[in-house]
mmCIF file of C-alpha atoms in Angstrom:
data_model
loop_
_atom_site.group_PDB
_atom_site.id
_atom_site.type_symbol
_atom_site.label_atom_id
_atom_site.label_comp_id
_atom_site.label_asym_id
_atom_site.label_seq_id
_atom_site.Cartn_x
_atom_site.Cartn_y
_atom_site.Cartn_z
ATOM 1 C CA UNK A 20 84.151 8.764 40.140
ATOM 2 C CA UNK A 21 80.479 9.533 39.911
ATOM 3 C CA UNK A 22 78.482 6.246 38.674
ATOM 4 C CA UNK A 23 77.219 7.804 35.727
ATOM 5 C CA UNK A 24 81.144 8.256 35.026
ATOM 6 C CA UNK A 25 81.628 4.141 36.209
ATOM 7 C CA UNK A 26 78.855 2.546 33.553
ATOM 8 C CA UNK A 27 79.981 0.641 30.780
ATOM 9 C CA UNK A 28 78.109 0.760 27.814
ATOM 10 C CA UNK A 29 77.562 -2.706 26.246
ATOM 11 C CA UNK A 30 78.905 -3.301 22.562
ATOM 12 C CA UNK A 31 75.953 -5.233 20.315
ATOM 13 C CA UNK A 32 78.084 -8.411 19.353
ATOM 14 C CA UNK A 33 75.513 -9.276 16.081
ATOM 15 C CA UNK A 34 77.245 -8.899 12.771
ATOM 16 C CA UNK A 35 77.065 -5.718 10.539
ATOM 17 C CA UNK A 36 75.715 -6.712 7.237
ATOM 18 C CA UNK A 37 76.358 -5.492 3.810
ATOM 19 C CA UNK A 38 72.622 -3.582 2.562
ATOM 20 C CA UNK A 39 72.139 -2.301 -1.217
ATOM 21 C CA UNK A 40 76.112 -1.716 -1.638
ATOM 22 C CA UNK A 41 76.752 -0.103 1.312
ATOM 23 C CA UNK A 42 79.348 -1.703 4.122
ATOM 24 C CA UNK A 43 78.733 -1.559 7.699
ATOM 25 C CA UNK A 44 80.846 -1.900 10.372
ATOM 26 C CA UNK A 45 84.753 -1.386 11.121
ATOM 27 C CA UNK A 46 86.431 0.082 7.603
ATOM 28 C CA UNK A 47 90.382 -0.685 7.692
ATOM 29 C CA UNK A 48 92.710 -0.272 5.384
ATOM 30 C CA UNK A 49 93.306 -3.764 2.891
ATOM 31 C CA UNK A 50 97.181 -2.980 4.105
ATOM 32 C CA UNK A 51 97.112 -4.513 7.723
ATOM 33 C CA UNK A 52 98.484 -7.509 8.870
ATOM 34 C CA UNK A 53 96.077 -10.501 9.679
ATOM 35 C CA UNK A 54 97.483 -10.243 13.370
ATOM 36 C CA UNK A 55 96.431 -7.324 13.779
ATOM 37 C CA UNK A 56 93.144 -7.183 12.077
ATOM 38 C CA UNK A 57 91.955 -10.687 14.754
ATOM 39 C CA UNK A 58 93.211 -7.997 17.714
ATOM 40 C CA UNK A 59 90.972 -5.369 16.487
ATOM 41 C CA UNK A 60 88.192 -8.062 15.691
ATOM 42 C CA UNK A 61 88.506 -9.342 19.264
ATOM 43 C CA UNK A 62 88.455 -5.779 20.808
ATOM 44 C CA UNK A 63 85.515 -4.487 18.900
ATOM 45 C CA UNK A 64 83.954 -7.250 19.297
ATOM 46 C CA UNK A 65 82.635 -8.231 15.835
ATOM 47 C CA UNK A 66 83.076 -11.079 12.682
ATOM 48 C CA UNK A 67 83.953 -9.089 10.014
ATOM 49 C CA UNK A 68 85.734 -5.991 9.158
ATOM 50 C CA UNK A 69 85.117 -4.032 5.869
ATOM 51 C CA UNK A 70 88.243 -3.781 3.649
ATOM 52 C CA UNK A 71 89.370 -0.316 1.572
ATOM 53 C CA UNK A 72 92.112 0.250 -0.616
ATOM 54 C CA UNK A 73 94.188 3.094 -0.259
ATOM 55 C CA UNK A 74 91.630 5.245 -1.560
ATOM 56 C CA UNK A 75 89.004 4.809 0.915
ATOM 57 C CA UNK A 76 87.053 2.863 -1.470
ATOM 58 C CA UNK A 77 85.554 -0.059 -0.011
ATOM 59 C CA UNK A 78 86.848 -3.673 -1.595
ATOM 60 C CA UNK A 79 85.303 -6.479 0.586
ATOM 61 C CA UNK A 80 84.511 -7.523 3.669
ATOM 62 C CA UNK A 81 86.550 -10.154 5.548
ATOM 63 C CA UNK A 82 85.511 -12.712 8.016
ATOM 64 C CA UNK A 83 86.887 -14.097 11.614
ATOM 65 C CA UNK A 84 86.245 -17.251 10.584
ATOM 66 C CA UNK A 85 88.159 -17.027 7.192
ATOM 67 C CA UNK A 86 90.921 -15.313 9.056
ATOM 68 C CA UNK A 87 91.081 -17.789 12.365
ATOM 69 C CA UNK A 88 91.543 -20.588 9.627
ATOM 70 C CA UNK A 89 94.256 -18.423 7.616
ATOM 71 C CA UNK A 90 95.843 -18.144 10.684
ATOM 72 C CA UNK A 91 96.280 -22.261 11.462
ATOM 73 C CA UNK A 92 97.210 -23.060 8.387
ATOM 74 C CA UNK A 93 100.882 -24.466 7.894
ATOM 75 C CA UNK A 94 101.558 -21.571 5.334
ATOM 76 C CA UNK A 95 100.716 -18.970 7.455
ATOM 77 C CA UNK A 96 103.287 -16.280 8.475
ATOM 78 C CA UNK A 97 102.669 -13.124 10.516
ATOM 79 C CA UNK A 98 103.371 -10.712 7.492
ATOM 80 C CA UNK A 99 100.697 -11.789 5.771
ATOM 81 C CA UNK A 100 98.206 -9.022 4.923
ATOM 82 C CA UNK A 101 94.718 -7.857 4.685
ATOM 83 C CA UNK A 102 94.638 -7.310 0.260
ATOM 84 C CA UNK A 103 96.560 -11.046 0.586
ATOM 85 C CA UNK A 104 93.790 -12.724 1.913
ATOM 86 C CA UNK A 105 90.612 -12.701 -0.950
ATOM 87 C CA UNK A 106 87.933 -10.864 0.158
ATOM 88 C CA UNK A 107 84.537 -12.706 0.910
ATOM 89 C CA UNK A 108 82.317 -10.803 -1.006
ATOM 90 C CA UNK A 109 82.530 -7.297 -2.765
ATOM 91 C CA UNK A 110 80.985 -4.786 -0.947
#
């Protein structure tokens, strides 16, 4: 392996924000599980993901921190999903 081939490109941690309607940053579908939305979150490295319906349409954004405090709450179960949880703010 060449170095060029070895270098890592660094992911920019800093929130996406929301500007004049438009959504920015990881669009999944509202149908995903919580569990798997924090994996995702951890792996892309970012505090918010942009909800869509099965349309495509964009329906909110939701928040690490709203989901990390889903997630340790005594009512939580692991089937809970994405369109369960309300959205933070429409997009």
């Amino acid at each position: 392996m060449t170095p060029d081939q070895a270098r890592h490109h660094a992911v920019d941690p800093s929130p996406e924000s929301v500007v004049d309607g438009d959504a920015s940053g990881p669009r999944v579908c509202d149908d995903m599980t919580v569990e798997v939305a924090l994996s995702l979150m951890a792996g892309a490295r970012v505090d918010h993901l942009v909800l869509c319906d099965g349309d495509d349409q964009s329906t909110g954004l939701v928040t690490l921190a709203r989901l990390a405090v889903l997630r340790d709450s005594p009512t939580y179960t692991d089937r809970i999903r994405l369109r369960d949880v309300l959205p933070l703010r429409r997009c």
